[in-house]
Amino acid sequence: AGGNERRAALVDAAWELLDPEGTGFVELAAFSDAHDASRHPRVCEDGEVNEWQKERQEKALRVWCKRHAGLDRAGHVSRREFQTYYAECPENDDEAFERRLDVWTAGETLSVERSSDPAAPSPMRPCSRLVRLRHTL
């Protein structure tokens, strides 16, 4: 259960980047704009962007939005819908799950610059800013 709580906390932290005012809703257009498929782990391997995979991820998000977003409020994605999206995430290991969250930019990246602190998450590890945020709480 601890892993599930940790994942839920990471999803909530990613949502807070998208919804800094805490309204519980993000306009669909802003939600789509904040999604950077080139940062998805299946798209960016060894620093190279796989355009085919990028298009697949962009399409997958559009399909998800058409089917599942806007149920709580038309034209918006709700916090609950966002949580449901990640609750259905197939990743078994936590690091892979964290990397999937690294696609949300919302004007800032979830990754961090190099740190001199040896206990800090690796800068090569996506979502390290998000992880550090959660480890300090």
Coordinates of C-alpha atoms in Angstrom, one line a residue:
A1 CA 0.0 0.0 0.0
G2 CA 3.0 2.3 0.7
G3 CA 3.9 2.3 -3.0
N4 CA 0.3 3.2 -3.9
E5 CA 0.3 6.1 -1.4
R6 CA 3.7 7.3 -2.9
R7 CA 2.3 7.1 -6.4
A8 CA -0.8 9.0 -5.4
A9 CA 1.4 11.7 -3.8
L10 CA 3.4 12.0 -7.0
V11 CA 0.3 12.3 -9.1
D12 CA -1.1 15.0 -6.7
A13 CA 2.2 16.9 -7.0
A14 CA 2.0 16.7 -10.8
W15 CA -1.6 17.9 -10.7
E16 CA -0.5 20.9 -8.5
L17 CA 1.8 22.0 -11.3
L18 CA -1.2 22.0 -13.7
D19 CA -3.6 23.5 -11.2
P20 CA -1.6 25.9 -9.0
E21 CA -4.7 27.8 -7.9
G22 CA -6.2 24.5 -6.6
T23 CA -9.5 24.8 -8.4
G24 CA -9.7 21.1 -9.1
F25 CA -10.0 21.7 -12.9
V26 CA -7.8 22.5 -15.8
E27 CA -9.1 23.6 -19.2
L28 CA -8.7 20.9 -21.7
A29 CA -6.6 23.2 -24.0
A30 CA -4.2 24.1 -21.2
F31 CA -4.0 20.4 -20.2
S32 CA -3.0 19.4 -23.7
D33 CA -0.5 22.2 -24.0
A34 CA 1.2 21.2 -20.7
H35 CA 1.7 17.6 -22.1
D36 CA 5.1 17.2 -23.7
A37 CA 5.1 13.8 -25.3
S38 CA 8.8 14.1 -26.2
R39 CA 9.5 13.6 -22.4
H40 CA 7.7 10.3 -22.2
P41 CA 10.0 7.4 -21.4
R42 CA 8.9 5.4 -24.5
V43 CA 9.5 8.4 -26.7
C44 CA 12.9 9.7 -25.4
E45 CA 15.4 6.9 -25.2
D46 CA 19.1 7.7 -24.8
G47 CA 18.4 11.4 -25.5
E48 CA 16.9 10.6 -28.9
V49 CA 13.2 11.4 -29.7
N50 CA 11.3 8.6 -31.4
E51 CA 8.8 10.5 -33.6
W52 CA 6.6 7.5 -34.1
Q53 CA 6.3 6.9 -30.4
K54 CA 5.8 10.6 -29.8
E55 CA 2.8 10.7 -32.2
R56 CA 1.5 7.5 -30.5
Q57 CA 1.6 9.2 -27.0
E58 CA 0.0 12.4 -28.3
K59 CA -2.8 10.4 -29.9
A60 CA -3.2 8.3 -26.8
L61 CA -3.7 11.4 -24.7
R62 CA -6.2 12.8 -27.3
V63 CA -8.2 9.6 -27.2
W64 CA -8.2 9.5 -23.4
C65 CA -9.4 13.1 -23.3
K66 CA -12.2 12.4 -25.7
R67 CA -13.4 9.3 -23.7
H68 CA -12.7 10.4 -20.1
A69 CA -12.1 14.1 -19.7
G70 CA -14.9 16.6 -19.3
L71 CA -17.2 14.2 -17.4
D72 CA -16.9 16.3 -14.2
R73 CA -17.0 19.7 -16.0
A74 CA -17.3 20.1 -19.7
G75 CA -14.1 21.3 -21.5
H76 CA -12.0 20.6 -18.5
V77 CA -9.9 17.8 -16.9
S78 CA -10.7 17.3 -13.2
R79 CA -8.3 16.3 -10.5
R80 CA -10.3 13.1 -10.1
E81 CA -10.1 12.3 -13.8
F82 CA -6.3 12.9 -13.7
Q83 CA -5.9 10.6 -10.7
T84 CA -8.0 8.0 -12.5
Y85 CA -5.7 8.3 -15.6
Y86 CA -2.7 7.4 -13.5
A87 CA -4.5 4.8 -11.4
E88 CA -4.8 2.8 -14.6
C89 CA -1.1 3.2 -15.4
P90 CA 0.4 -0.2 -16.3
E91 CA 3.9 0.5 -15.0
N92 CA 5.0 -2.0 -12.4
D93 CA 8.0 -0.3 -11.1
D94 CA 8.0 3.1 -9.3
E95 CA 10.8 4.6 -11.3
A96 CA 9.0 3.9 -14.6
F97 CA 5.8 5.4 -13.1
E98 CA 7.7 8.5 -12.1
R99 CA 9.1 8.9 -15.6
R100 CA 5.6 8.8 -17.1
L101 CA 4.8 11.8 -14.9
D102 CA 7.7 13.8 -16.4
V103 CA 5.5 14.7 -19.4
W104 CA 3.7 17.5 -17.6
T105 CA 5.6 20.8 -18.0
A106 CA 3.0 23.5 -17.1
G107 CA 5.6 26.2 -17.7
E108 CA 8.3 24.4 -15.7
T109 CA 10.0 21.0 -15.8
L110 CA 9.6 18.4 -13.2
S111 CA 13.3 17.5 -13.5
V112 CA 16.1 19.4 -11.6
E113 CA 19.6 20.6 -12.2
R114 CA 22.5 18.7 -10.8
S115 CA 22.8 18.9 -7.0
S116 CA 25.9 18.6 -4.9
D117 CA 23.9 16.7 -2.3
P118 CA 24.8 13.0 -2.7
A119 CA 21.4 12.1 -1.2
A120 CA 19.5 14.1 -3.8
P121 CA 17.8 12.2 -6.6
S122 CA 19.9 11.9 -9.8
P123 CA 19.4 14.8 -12.3
M124 CA 19.2 12.1 -14.9
R125 CA 16.1 10.6 -13.2
P126 CA 13.0 12.3 -14.6
C127 CA 10.7 13.8 -12.0
S128 CA 13.5 14.2 -9.6
R129 CA 12.1 17.7 -8.6
L130 CA 8.8 16.1 -7.9
V131 CA 10.5 13.3 -6.0
R132 CA 12.5 15.7 -3.9
L133 CA 9.4 17.7 -3.2
R134 CA 7.7 14.7 -1.8
H135 CA 10.7 13.5 0.2
T136 CA 10.9 16.8 2.0
L137 CA 7.3 16.7 3.1

